[in-house]
Amino acid sequence: MTFYLIINADDFGMSESINHGIITAYRAGAITSTTLMANEAAFMNAVHLSRSFPALGVGLHFNLTSGKALSPPSLIPSLVDSAGSFTMQKHLWRAEHIEVELESQYNRLLAEGLSPTHIDSHHHIHLELDTVYNVVTEFAFRHSLPTRLHPLSKNRLYPPQTTNFIILDTYHEQSDMDKLLRHLSSLRKGTTEIMCHPGPLVRSSAERYESELSVWTHPIVQTALSSPHLSLIHYGHLAAIPQTSTRAASSPSAIGRRQLPRGRQPIRKMIKGSSSARQQRNTKARTRNRGNARRQHQQKAAQRRRLR
């Protein structure tokens, strides 16, 4: 059985250091796809790099939350201030303004000779907000483009093409390698996208720690990715794979427990909070176990006193 896997690096074009990390991961065989931010400072650097590696799938990382818009402020007043910077006032966003800016960002990739393989979004805005999701999906239909799968796609307009499964997670530390290996060993029949952010090394004032780049390029992960049962693809290959033509993941139960948001918690918050939530569960379990041991000790002591 063959498992088809897309490993997509978000945030291409955000900075030259992030661009370098993504290309390093690609050259190591760790990623197959990336999504480009059309309005960020390192956009042209990313364009030049993508031309040097034409087999790397490059999609659009639609952005309404970072930097300045490409459209004139007068055309998208609900998205930006008078200077054209995104305001993040999501409750004011209007569908017609979202569509204008999406068109502008998409056209910038076309103007540089890039044919986007698919669309996803920065900070998961098309997954968190139905208004953005609907605009992006309708745009994808008009341009026959795949989009990133919504983890809760039931009762929503379904995109023209997407993967069967999506894994949204983070791998910021070496200890996360086991988590990534579990994901790779539990892939299911069909197509899966794993999202990642293989940026550069990060420094804090107190310590230096390695980013996702070192996890994805580790020899153990490279060995797992070289499995003969694994076919590494990008979104441009989906049309040739029969499984992707059906709504295999049209209900929450088809997505998988790890990929579902908890309650109404925003998807971005759910991803960032996954490690802390796990730590809280472990702490509660340890506290419960200590409480049980204490009660057992007290019961045995009381029994010994009765026998005296």
PDB file of C-alpha atoms in Angstrom:
ATOM      1  CA  MET A   1       0.000   0.000   0.000  1.00  0.00           C
ATOM      2  CA  THR A   2       1.281   3.466  -0.923  1.00  0.00           C
ATOM      3  CA  PHE A   3       0.692   6.504   1.274  1.00  0.00           C
ATOM      4  CA  TYR A   4       0.825   9.855  -0.491  1.00  0.00           C
ATOM      5  CA  LEU A   5       2.314  12.636   1.618  1.00  0.00           C
ATOM      6  CA  ILE A   6       2.627  16.394   1.083  1.00  0.00           C
ATOM      7  CA  ILE A   7       4.962  18.142   3.514  1.00  0.00           C
ATOM      8  CA  ASN A   8       4.220  21.850   3.204  1.00  0.00           C
ATOM      9  CA  ALA A   9       6.374  24.607   4.705  1.00  0.00           C
ATOM     10  CA  ASP A  10       4.400  27.760   5.459  1.00  0.00           C
ATOM     11  CA  ASP A  11       5.722  31.367   5.449  1.00  0.00           C
ATOM     12  CA  PHE A  12       7.960  31.310   2.351  1.00  0.00           C
ATOM     13  CA  GLY A  13       8.833  34.940   1.674  1.00  0.00           C
ATOM     14  CA  MET A  14       8.464  36.213   5.243  1.00  0.00           C
ATOM     15  CA  SER A  15      12.227  36.668   5.677  1.00  0.00           C
ATOM     16  CA  GLU A  16      15.402  35.578   3.929  1.00  0.00           C
ATOM     17  CA  SER A  17      16.371  33.408   6.899  1.00  0.00           C
ATOM     18  CA  ILE A  18      13.051  31.565   6.746  1.00  0.00           C
ATOM     19  CA  ASN A  19      13.469  31.186   2.982  1.00  0.00           C
ATOM     20  CA  HIS A  20      16.910  29.678   3.587  1.00  0.00           C
ATOM     21  CA  GLY A  21      15.500  27.243   6.145  1.00  0.00           C
ATOM     22  CA  ILE A  22      12.758  26.106   3.767  1.00  0.00           C
ATOM     23  CA  ILE A  23      15.172  25.550   0.890  1.00  0.00           C
ATOM     24  CA  THR A  24      17.587  23.716   3.201  1.00  0.00           C
ATOM     25  CA  ALA A  25      14.753  21.392   4.242  1.00  0.00           C
ATOM     26  CA  TYR A  26      13.743  20.868   0.612  1.00  0.00           C
ATOM     27  CA  ARG A  27      17.280  20.043  -0.495  1.00  0.00           C
ATOM     28  CA  ALA A  28      17.486  17.530   2.352  1.00  0.00           C
ATOM     29  CA  GLY A  29      14.352  15.809   1.051  1.00  0.00           C
ATOM     30  CA  ALA A  30      12.323  16.846   4.086  1.00  0.00           C
ATOM     31  CA  ILE A  31       9.622  18.951   2.384  1.00  0.00           C
ATOM     32  CA  THR A  32       7.892  18.807  -0.982  1.00  0.00           C
ATOM     33  CA  SER A  33       5.828  21.976  -0.978  1.00  0.00           C
ATOM     34  CA  THR A  34       5.759  25.513   0.352  1.00  0.00           C
ATOM     35  CA  THR A  35       3.385  28.479   0.350  1.00  0.00           C
ATOM     36  CA  LEU A  36       4.554  31.960  -0.535  1.00  0.00           C
ATOM     37  CA  MET A  37       3.511  35.232   1.126  1.00  0.00           C
ATOM     38  CA  ALA A  38       3.036  37.722  -1.714  1.00  0.00           C
ATOM     39  CA  ASN A  39       3.159  40.868   0.425  1.00  0.00           C
ATOM     40  CA  GLU A  40       6.186  40.194   2.627  1.00  0.00           C
ATOM     41  CA  ALA A  41       9.690  41.667   2.453  1.00  0.00           C
ATOM     42  CA  ALA A  42      11.515  38.555   1.215  1.00  0.00           C
ATOM     43  CA  PHE A  43       9.027  37.767  -1.563  1.00  0.00           C
ATOM     44  CA  MET A  44      11.453  38.360  -4.435  1.00  0.00           C
ATOM     45  CA  ASN A  45      14.185  36.367  -2.678  1.00  0.00           C
ATOM     46  CA  ALA A  46      11.728  33.478  -2.429  1.00  0.00           C
ATOM     47  CA  VAL A  47      10.802  33.859  -6.111  1.00  0.00           C
ATOM     48  CA  HIS A  48      14.450  33.638  -7.166  1.00  0.00           C
ATOM     49  CA  LEU A  49      14.983  30.571  -4.972  1.00  0.00           C
ATOM     50  CA  SER A  50      11.891  28.836  -6.348  1.00  0.00           C
ATOM     51  CA  ARG A  51      13.206  29.326  -9.892  1.00  0.00           C
ATOM     52  CA  SER A  52      16.379  27.490  -8.871  1.00  0.00           C
ATOM     53  CA  PHE A  53      14.321  24.533  -7.566  1.00  0.00           C
ATOM     54  CA  PRO A  54      11.441  24.085 -10.037  1.00  0.00           C
ATOM     55  CA  ALA A  55      10.414  20.701  -8.587  1.00  0.00           C
ATOM     56  CA  LEU A  56       9.414  22.387  -5.320  1.00  0.00           C
ATOM     57  CA  GLY A  57       5.653  22.958  -5.284  1.00  0.00           C
ATOM     58  CA  VAL A  58       4.865  26.619  -4.538  1.00  0.00           C
ATOM     59  CA  GLY A  59       1.397  27.744  -3.514  1.00  0.00           C
ATOM     60  CA  LEU A  60      -0.070  30.977  -2.173  1.00  0.00           C
ATOM     61  CA  HIS A  61       0.039  31.625   1.580  1.00  0.00           C
ATOM     62  CA  PHE A  62      -2.897  34.063   1.664  1.00  0.00           C
ATOM     63  CA  ASN A  63      -2.223  36.750   4.238  1.00  0.00           C
ATOM     64  CA  LEU A  64      -4.569  39.232   5.907  1.00  0.00           C
ATOM     65  CA  THR A  65      -2.777  39.556   9.249  1.00  0.00           C
ATOM     66  CA  SER A  66       0.848  40.560   8.657  1.00  0.00           C
ATOM     67  CA  GLY A  67       2.353  43.601   6.975  1.00  0.00           C
ATOM     68  CA  LYS A  68       0.668  45.703   4.314  1.00  0.00           C
ATOM     69  CA  ALA A  69      -1.907  44.757   1.720  1.00  0.00           C
ATOM     70  CA  LEU A  70      -1.136  44.766  -1.993  1.00  0.00           C
ATOM     71  CA  SER A  71      -4.480  46.362  -2.876  1.00  0.00           C
ATOM     72  CA  PRO A  72      -5.146  50.122  -2.526  1.00  0.00           C
ATOM     73  CA  PRO A  73      -6.622  50.896   0.926  1.00  0.00           C
ATOM     74  CA  SER A  74      -9.656  52.523  -0.683  1.00  0.00           C
ATOM     75  CA  LEU A  75     -10.662  49.175  -2.206  1.00  0.00           C
ATOM     76  CA  ILE A  76     -10.376  47.141   1.020  1.00  0.00           C
ATOM     77  CA  PRO A  77     -11.224  49.505   3.919  1.00  0.00           C
ATOM     78  CA  SER A  78     -12.476  46.724   6.205  1.00  0.00           C
ATOM     79  CA  LEU A  79      -9.056  45.022   6.121  1.00  0.00           C
ATOM     80  CA  VAL A  80      -6.562  47.872   6.501  1.00  0.00           C
ATOM     81  CA  ASP A  81      -5.913  51.305   7.958  1.00  0.00           C
ATOM     82  CA  SER A  82      -5.301  54.423   5.862  1.00  0.00           C
ATOM     83  CA  ALA A  83      -1.644  53.424   5.378  1.00  0.00           C
ATOM     84  CA  GLY A  84      -2.603  50.024   3.991  1.00  0.00           C
ATOM     85  CA  SER A  85      -1.503  47.964   7.012  1.00  0.00           C
ATOM     86  CA  PHE A  86      -3.705  45.062   8.083  1.00  0.00           C
ATOM     87  CA  THR A  87      -5.665  45.972  11.209  1.00  0.00           C
ATOM     88  CA  MET A  88      -6.572  42.459  12.415  1.00  0.00           C
ATOM     89  CA  GLN A  89     -10.136  43.607  13.160  1.00  0.00           C
ATOM     90  CA  LYS A  90     -11.570  40.367  11.875  1.00  0.00           C
ATOM     91  CA  HIS A  91     -15.122  41.151  12.921  1.00  0.00           C
ATOM     92  CA  LEU A  92     -15.122  43.978  10.338  1.00  0.00           C
ATOM     93  CA  TRP A  93     -13.790  41.968   7.393  1.00  0.00           C
ATOM     94  CA  ARG A  94     -16.089  41.963   4.372  1.00  0.00           C
ATOM     95  CA  ALA A  95     -16.143  39.218   1.780  1.00  0.00           C
ATOM     96  CA  GLU A  96     -15.818  41.558  -1.202  1.00  0.00           C
ATOM     97  CA  HIS A  97     -12.677  43.147   0.299  1.00  0.00           C
ATOM     98  CA  ILE A  98     -11.170  39.745   1.104  1.00  0.00           C
ATOM     99  CA  GLU A  99     -11.725  38.714  -2.506  1.00  0.00           C
ATOM    100  CA  VAL A 100      -9.997  41.838  -3.864  1.00  0.00           C
ATOM    101  CA  GLU A 101      -6.889  41.258  -1.760  1.00  0.00           C
ATOM    102  CA  LEU A 102      -6.832  37.535  -2.551  1.00  0.00           C
ATOM    103  CA  GLU A 103      -6.880  38.391  -6.250  1.00  0.00           C
ATOM    104  CA  SER A 104      -4.025  40.889  -5.784  1.00  0.00           C
ATOM    105  CA  GLN A 105      -1.813  38.412  -3.928  1.00  0.00           C
ATOM    106  CA  TYR A 106      -2.536  35.614  -6.397  1.00  0.00           C
ATOM    107  CA  ASN A 107      -1.796  37.888  -9.366  1.00  0.00           C
ATOM    108  CA  ARG A 108       1.556  38.885  -7.917  1.00  0.00           C
ATOM    109  CA  LEU A 109       2.702  35.280  -8.062  1.00  0.00           C
ATOM    110  CA  LEU A 110       1.466  35.032 -11.644  1.00  0.00           C
ATOM    111  CA  ALA A 111       3.289  38.245 -12.554  1.00  0.00           C
ATOM    112  CA  GLU A 112       6.571  36.631 -11.469  1.00  0.00           C
ATOM    113  CA  GLY A 113       5.947  33.589 -13.628  1.00  0.00           C
ATOM    114  CA  LEU A 114       4.800  31.315 -10.810  1.00  0.00           C
ATOM    115  CA  SER A 115       1.786  29.034 -11.187  1.00  0.00           C
ATOM    116  CA  PRO A 116       0.525  28.428  -7.635  1.00  0.00           C
ATOM    117  CA  THR A 117      -0.052  24.762  -6.868  1.00  0.00           C
ATOM    118  CA  HIS A 118      -2.651  25.534  -4.181  1.00  0.00           C
ATOM    119  CA  ILE A 119      -3.852  28.008  -1.543  1.00  0.00           C
ATOM    120  CA  ASP A 120      -3.593  27.991   2.233  1.00  0.00           C
ATOM    121  CA  SER A 121      -3.482  30.928   4.640  1.00  0.00           C
ATOM    122  CA  HIS A 122      -1.325  32.694   7.201  1.00  0.00           C
ATOM    123  CA  HIS A 123      -2.486  32.170  10.806  1.00  0.00           C
ATOM    124  CA  HIS A 124      -5.072  29.713   9.399  1.00  0.00           C
ATOM    125  CA  ILE A 125      -7.526  32.529   8.657  1.00  0.00           C
ATOM    126  CA  HIS A 126      -9.368  30.485   6.032  1.00  0.00           C
ATOM    127  CA  LEU A 127      -9.800  27.684   8.574  1.00  0.00           C
ATOM    128  CA  GLU A 128     -10.849  29.896  11.480  1.00  0.00           C
ATOM    129  CA  LEU A 129     -13.263  32.250   9.687  1.00  0.00           C
ATOM    130  CA  ASP A 130     -16.108  31.010   7.489  1.00  0.00           C
ATOM    131  CA  THR A 131     -16.148  34.289   5.553  1.00  0.00           C
ATOM    132  CA  VAL A 132     -12.523  33.828   4.477  1.00  0.00           C
ATOM    133  CA  TYR A 133     -13.041  30.106   3.880  1.00  0.00           C
ATOM    134  CA  ASN A 134     -15.937  30.723   1.503  1.00  0.00           C
ATOM    135  CA  VAL A 135     -14.060  33.411  -0.459  1.00  0.00           C
ATOM    136  CA  VAL A 136     -10.965  31.225  -0.784  1.00  0.00           C
ATOM    137  CA  THR A 137     -12.979  28.150  -1.812  1.00  0.00           C
ATOM    138  CA  GLU A 138     -15.001  30.011  -4.436  1.00  0.00           C
ATOM    139  CA  PHE A 139     -11.772  31.543  -5.762  1.00  0.00           C
ATOM    140  CA  ALA A 140     -10.229  28.065  -5.890  1.00  0.00           C
ATOM    141  CA  PHE A 141     -13.164  26.823  -7.982  1.00  0.00           C
ATOM    142  CA  ARG A 142     -12.753  29.644 -10.478  1.00  0.00           C
ATOM    143  CA  HIS A 143      -9.048  28.929 -10.878  1.00  0.00           C
ATOM    144  CA  SER A 144      -9.196  25.123 -10.459  1.00  0.00           C
ATOM    145  CA  LEU A 145      -6.835  25.207  -7.489  1.00  0.00           C
ATOM    146  CA  PRO A 146      -6.576  22.835  -4.530  1.00  0.00           C
ATOM    147  CA  THR A 147      -6.770  24.295  -1.032  1.00  0.00           C
ATOM    148  CA  ARG A 148      -5.648  23.138   2.394  1.00  0.00           C
ATOM    149  CA  LEU A 149      -8.232  20.827   3.946  1.00  0.00           C
ATOM    150  CA  HIS A 150     -10.492  22.260   6.631  1.00  0.00           C
ATOM    151  CA  PRO A 151     -10.307  19.941   9.677  1.00  0.00           C
ATOM    152  CA  LEU A 152     -14.066  20.350  10.122  1.00  0.00           C
ATOM    153  CA  SER A 153     -15.217  20.449   6.514  1.00  0.00           C
ATOM    154  CA  LYS A 154     -18.691  19.011   7.096  1.00  0.00           C
ATOM    155  CA  ASN A 155     -21.504  21.371   6.083  1.00  0.00           C
ATOM    156  CA  ARG A 156     -19.072  23.719   4.321  1.00  0.00           C
ATOM    157  CA  LEU A 157     -18.546  24.403   0.644  1.00  0.00           C
ATOM    158  CA  TYR A 158     -16.063  21.712  -0.330  1.00  0.00           C
ATOM    159  CA  PRO A 159     -12.980  22.792  -2.328  1.00  0.00           C
ATOM    160  CA  PRO A 160     -12.449  21.552  -5.886  1.00  0.00           C
ATOM    161  CA  GLN A 161      -9.498  19.485  -4.697  1.00  0.00           C
ATOM    162  CA  THR A 162      -7.728  18.840  -1.407  1.00  0.00           C
ATOM    163  CA  THR A 163      -6.042  16.078   0.554  1.00  0.00           C
ATOM    164  CA  ASN A 164      -7.879  13.311   2.380  1.00  0.00           C
ATOM    165  CA  PHE A 165      -6.205  14.177   5.691  1.00  0.00           C
ATOM    166  CA  ILE A 166      -4.382  17.076   7.322  1.00  0.00           C
ATOM    167  CA  ILE A 167      -1.965  17.096  10.258  1.00  0.00           C
ATOM    168  CA  LEU A 168      -1.539  20.503  11.898  1.00  0.00           C
ATOM    169  CA  ASP A 169       1.193  20.344  14.506  1.00  0.00           C
ATOM    170  CA  THR A 170       4.490  21.915  15.574  1.00  0.00           C
ATOM    171  CA  TYR A 171       7.973  20.445  16.002  1.00  0.00           C
ATOM    172  CA  HIS A 172       9.983  23.176  17.690  1.00  0.00           C
ATOM    173  CA  GLU A 173      12.261  20.980  19.812  1.00  0.00           C
ATOM    174  CA  GLN A 174      14.240  17.783  19.459  1.00  0.00           C
ATOM    175  CA  SER A 175      11.783  16.125  21.854  1.00  0.00           C
ATOM    176  CA  ASP A 176       9.084  16.622  19.208  1.00  0.00           C
ATOM    177  CA  MET A 177      10.830  14.169  16.894  1.00  0.00           C
ATOM    178  CA  ASP A 178       8.988  11.227  18.436  1.00  0.00           C
ATOM    179  CA  LYS A 179       5.713  13.005  17.773  1.00  0.00           C
ATOM    180  CA  LEU A 180       6.615  13.518  14.116  1.00  0.00           C
ATOM    181  CA  LEU A 181       7.697   9.884  13.754  1.00  0.00           C
ATOM    182  CA  ARG A 182       4.335   8.787  15.209  1.00  0.00           C
ATOM    183  CA  HIS A 183       2.564  10.899  12.592  1.00  0.00           C
ATOM    184  CA  LEU A 184       4.631   9.356   9.814  1.00  0.00           C
ATOM    185  CA  SER A 185       4.047   5.816  11.052  1.00  0.00           C
ATOM    186  CA  SER A 186       0.264   6.266  11.354  1.00  0.00           C
ATOM    187  CA  LEU A 187      -0.541   7.677   7.905  1.00  0.00           C
ATOM    188  CA  ARG A 188      -3.704   6.316   6.336  1.00  0.00           C
ATOM    189  CA  LYS A 189      -4.585   5.308   2.803  1.00  0.00           C
ATOM    190  CA  GLY A 190      -4.994   8.321   0.560  1.00  0.00           C
ATOM    191  CA  THR A 191      -3.321  11.708   0.641  1.00  0.00           C
ATOM    192  CA  THR A 192      -2.135  13.581   3.726  1.00  0.00           C
ATOM    193  CA  GLU A 193      -0.656  17.027   4.216  1.00  0.00           C
ATOM    194  CA  ILE A 194       1.679  17.694   7.124  1.00  0.00           C
ATOM    195  CA  MET A 195       2.144  21.389   7.812  1.00  0.00           C
ATOM    196  CA  CYS A 196       5.542  22.564   9.056  1.00  0.00           C
ATOM    197  CA  HIS A 197       7.654  25.679   9.678  1.00  0.00           C
ATOM    198  CA  PRO A 198      11.325  24.773   9.090  1.00  0.00           C
ATOM    199  CA  GLY A 199      12.825  28.147   9.913  1.00  0.00           C
ATOM    200  CA  PRO A 200      16.346  29.058  11.002  1.00  0.00           C
ATOM    201  CA  LEU A 201      17.975  28.515  14.371  1.00  0.00           C
ATOM    202  CA  VAL A 202      16.418  30.690  17.046  1.00  0.00           C
ATOM    203  CA  ARG A 203      18.191  32.509  19.888  1.00  0.00           C
ATOM    204  CA  SER A 204      16.663  33.742  23.120  1.00  0.00           C
ATOM    205  CA  SER A 205      18.387  35.822  25.769  1.00  0.00           C
ATOM    206  CA  ALA A 206      18.988  32.770  27.931  1.00  0.00           C
ATOM    207  CA  GLU A 207      19.436  29.835  25.611  1.00  0.00           C
ATOM    208  CA  ARG A 208      19.823  28.624  22.076  1.00  0.00           C
ATOM    209  CA  TYR A 209      17.480  25.981  20.778  1.00  0.00           C
ATOM    210  CA  GLU A 210      17.022  24.341  17.445  1.00  0.00           C
ATOM    211  CA  SER A 211      13.913  24.965  15.369  1.00  0.00           C
ATOM    212  CA  GLU A 212      11.845  22.614  13.299  1.00  0.00           C
ATOM    213  CA  LEU A 213      14.550  22.602  10.646  1.00  0.00           C
ATOM    214  CA  SER A 214      16.801  20.356  12.720  1.00  0.00           C
ATOM    215  CA  VAL A 215      13.919  17.964  13.431  1.00  0.00           C
ATOM    216  CA  TRP A 216      12.895  17.636   9.793  1.00  0.00           C
ATOM    217  CA  THR A 217      16.478  17.162   8.573  1.00  0.00           C
ATOM    218  CA  HIS A 218      17.476  14.679  11.279  1.00  0.00           C
ATOM    219  CA  PRO A 219      18.742  11.335   9.873  1.00  0.00           C
ATOM    220  CA  ILE A 220      16.055   9.382  11.745  1.00  0.00           C
ATOM    221  CA  VAL A 221      13.301  11.434  10.103  1.00  0.00           C
ATOM    222  CA  GLN A 222      15.053  11.146   6.740  1.00  0.00           C
ATOM    223  CA  THR A 223      15.036   7.363   7.106  1.00  0.00           C
ATOM    224  CA  ALA A 224      11.301   7.377   7.880  1.00  0.00           C
ATOM    225  CA  LEU A 225      10.614   9.547   4.825  1.00  0.00           C
ATOM    226  CA  SER A 226      12.524   7.132   2.584  1.00  0.00           C
ATOM    227  CA  SER A 227      10.077   4.291   3.274  1.00  0.00           C
ATOM    228  CA  PRO A 228       9.161   2.413   0.056  1.00  0.00           C
ATOM    229  CA  HIS A 229       5.500   2.689   1.073  1.00  0.00           C
ATOM    230  CA  LEU A 230       5.655   6.494   1.135  1.00  0.00           C
ATOM    231  CA  SER A 231       5.245   8.647  -1.980  1.00  0.00           C
ATOM    232  CA  LEU A 232       6.250  12.288  -1.434  1.00  0.00           C
ATOM    233  CA  ILE A 233       4.235  14.644  -3.614  1.00  0.00           C
ATOM    234  CA  HIS A 234       3.062  18.265  -3.759  1.00  0.00           C
ATOM    235  CA  TYR A 235      -0.360  19.735  -4.478  1.00  0.00           C
ATOM    236  CA  GLY A 236       0.343  19.888  -8.202  1.00  0.00           C
ATOM    237  CA  HIS A 237       0.282  16.081  -8.258  1.00  0.00           C
ATOM    238  CA  LEU A 238      -3.152  15.640  -6.671  1.00  0.00           C
ATOM    239  CA  ALA A 239      -5.086  15.490  -9.934  1.00  0.00           C
ATOM    240  CA  ALA A 240      -3.241  12.310 -10.906  1.00  0.00           C
ATOM    241  CA  ILE A 241      -4.167  10.484  -7.687  1.00  0.00           C
ATOM    242  CA  PRO A 242      -7.682   8.913  -7.770  1.00  0.00           C
ATOM    243  CA  GLN A 243      -8.273   9.047  -3.988  1.00  0.00           C
ATOM    244  CA  THR A 244      -8.260  12.848  -3.969  1.00  0.00           C
ATOM    245  CA  SER A 245     -11.278  13.109  -6.258  1.00  0.00           C
ATOM    246  CA  THR A 246     -13.659  12.017  -3.490  1.00  0.00           C
ATOM    247  CA  ARG A 247     -14.780  13.668  -0.282  1.00  0.00           C
ATOM    248  CA  ALA A 248     -12.838  11.207   1.833  1.00  0.00           C
ATOM    249  CA  ALA A 249     -12.547  13.628   4.726  1.00  0.00           C
ATOM    250  CA  SER A 250     -15.958  15.286   4.557  1.00  0.00           C
ATOM    251  CA  SER A 251     -16.826  14.530   8.166  1.00  0.00           C
ATOM    252  CA  PRO A 252     -14.925  15.130  11.412  1.00  0.00           C
ATOM    253  CA  SER A 253     -14.671  11.413  12.099  1.00  0.00           C
ATOM    254  CA  ALA A 254     -12.730  10.924   8.868  1.00  0.00           C
ATOM    255  CA  ILE A 255     -10.056  13.440   9.826  1.00  0.00           C
ATOM    256  CA  GLY A 256      -8.628  11.791  12.907  1.00  0.00           C
ATOM    257  CA  ARG A 257      -8.729  12.635  16.596  1.00  0.00           C
ATOM    258  CA  ARG A 258      -5.378  14.463  16.748  1.00  0.00           C
ATOM    259  CA  GLN A 259      -6.358  16.892  14.019  1.00  0.00           C
ATOM    260  CA  LEU A 260      -9.654  18.118  15.455  1.00  0.00           C
ATOM    261  CA  PRO A 261      -9.966  21.407  17.332  1.00  0.00           C
ATOM    262  CA  ARG A 262     -11.255  21.176  20.882  1.00  0.00           C
ATOM    263  CA  GLY A 263     -14.749  22.601  21.066  1.00  0.00           C
ATOM    264  CA  ARG A 264     -14.881  26.084  19.544  1.00  0.00           C
ATOM    265  CA  GLN A 265     -11.219  26.822  20.250  1.00  0.00           C
ATOM    266  CA  PRO A 266      -9.564  28.582  17.258  1.00  0.00           C
ATOM    267  CA  ILE A 267      -7.390  26.262  15.197  1.00  0.00           C
ATOM    268  CA  ARG A 268      -4.276  28.435  15.595  1.00  0.00           C
ATOM    269  CA  LYS A 269      -4.721  28.467  19.375  1.00  0.00           C
ATOM    270  CA  MET A 270      -5.265  24.725  19.379  1.00  0.00           C
ATOM    271  CA  ILE A 271      -1.949  24.135  17.559  1.00  0.00           C
ATOM    272  CA  LYS A 272       0.035  26.465  19.805  1.00  0.00           C
ATOM    273  CA  GLY A 273      -1.587  25.037  22.913  1.00  0.00           C
ATOM    274  CA  SER A 274      -1.104  21.376  22.127  1.00  0.00           C
ATOM    275  CA  SER A 275       2.155  21.019  24.089  1.00  0.00           C
ATOM    276  CA  SER A 276       0.935  22.941  27.116  1.00  0.00           C
ATOM    277  CA  ALA A 277      -2.310  20.978  27.159  1.00  0.00           C
ATOM    278  CA  ARG A 278      -0.347  17.738  27.113  1.00  0.00           C
ATOM    279  CA  GLN A 279       1.812  18.987  29.989  1.00  0.00           C
ATOM    280  CA  GLN A 280      -1.312  19.867  31.980  1.00  0.00           C
ATOM    281  CA  ARG A 281      -2.730  16.376  31.429  1.00  0.00           C
ATOM    282  CA  ASN A 282       0.547  14.791  32.542  1.00  0.00           C
ATOM    283  CA  THR A 283       0.655  16.995  35.650  1.00  0.00           C
ATOM    284  CA  LYS A 284      -2.915  16.032  36.552  1.00  0.00           C
ATOM    285  CA  ALA A 285      -2.089  12.351  36.081  1.00  0.00           C
ATOM    286  CA  ARG A 286       0.965  12.591  38.337  1.00  0.00           C
ATOM    287  CA  THR A 287      -1.062  14.415  41.001  1.00  0.00           C
ATOM    288  CA  ARG A 288      -3.791  11.767  40.806  1.00  0.00           C
ATOM    289  CA  ASN A 289      -1.247   8.950  41.126  1.00  0.00           C
ATOM    290  CA  ARG A 290       0.383  10.589  44.166  1.00  0.00           C
ATOM    291  CA  GLY A 291      -3.051  10.989  45.759  1.00  0.00           C
ATOM    292  CA  ASN A 292      -3.860   7.316  45.196  1.00  0.00           C
ATOM    293  CA  ALA A 293      -0.517   6.238  46.685  1.00  0.00           C
ATOM    294  CA  ARG A 294      -1.070   8.466  49.722  1.00  0.00           C
ATOM    295  CA  ARG A 295      -4.543   6.987  50.350  1.00  0.00           C
ATOM    296  CA  GLN A 296      -3.208   3.429  50.040  1.00  0.00           C
ATOM    297  CA  HIS A 297      -0.461   4.220  52.547  1.00  0.00           C
ATOM    298  CA  GLN A 298      -2.986   5.674  54.998  1.00  0.00           C
ATOM    299  CA  GLN A 299      -5.276   2.652  54.638  1.00  0.00           C
ATOM    300  CA  LYS A 300      -2.415   0.211  55.324  1.00  0.00           C
ATOM    301  CA  ALA A 301      -1.309   2.240  58.377  1.00  0.00           C
ATOM    302  CA  ALA A 302      -4.846   2.194  59.768  1.00  0.00           C
ATOM    303  CA  GLN A 303      -5.062  -1.569  59.217  1.00  0.00           C
ATOM    304  CA  ARG A 304      -1.800  -2.148  61.105  1.00  0.00           C
ATOM    305  CA  ARG A 305      -3.063  -0.054  64.018  1.00  0.00           C
ATOM    306  CA  ARG A 306      -6.238  -2.161  64.240  1.00  0.00           C
ATOM    307  CA  LEU A 307      -4.195  -5.369  64.358  1.00  0.00           C
ATOM    308  CA  ARG A 308      -2.108  -4.231  67.359  1.00  0.00           C
TER     309      ARG A 308
END
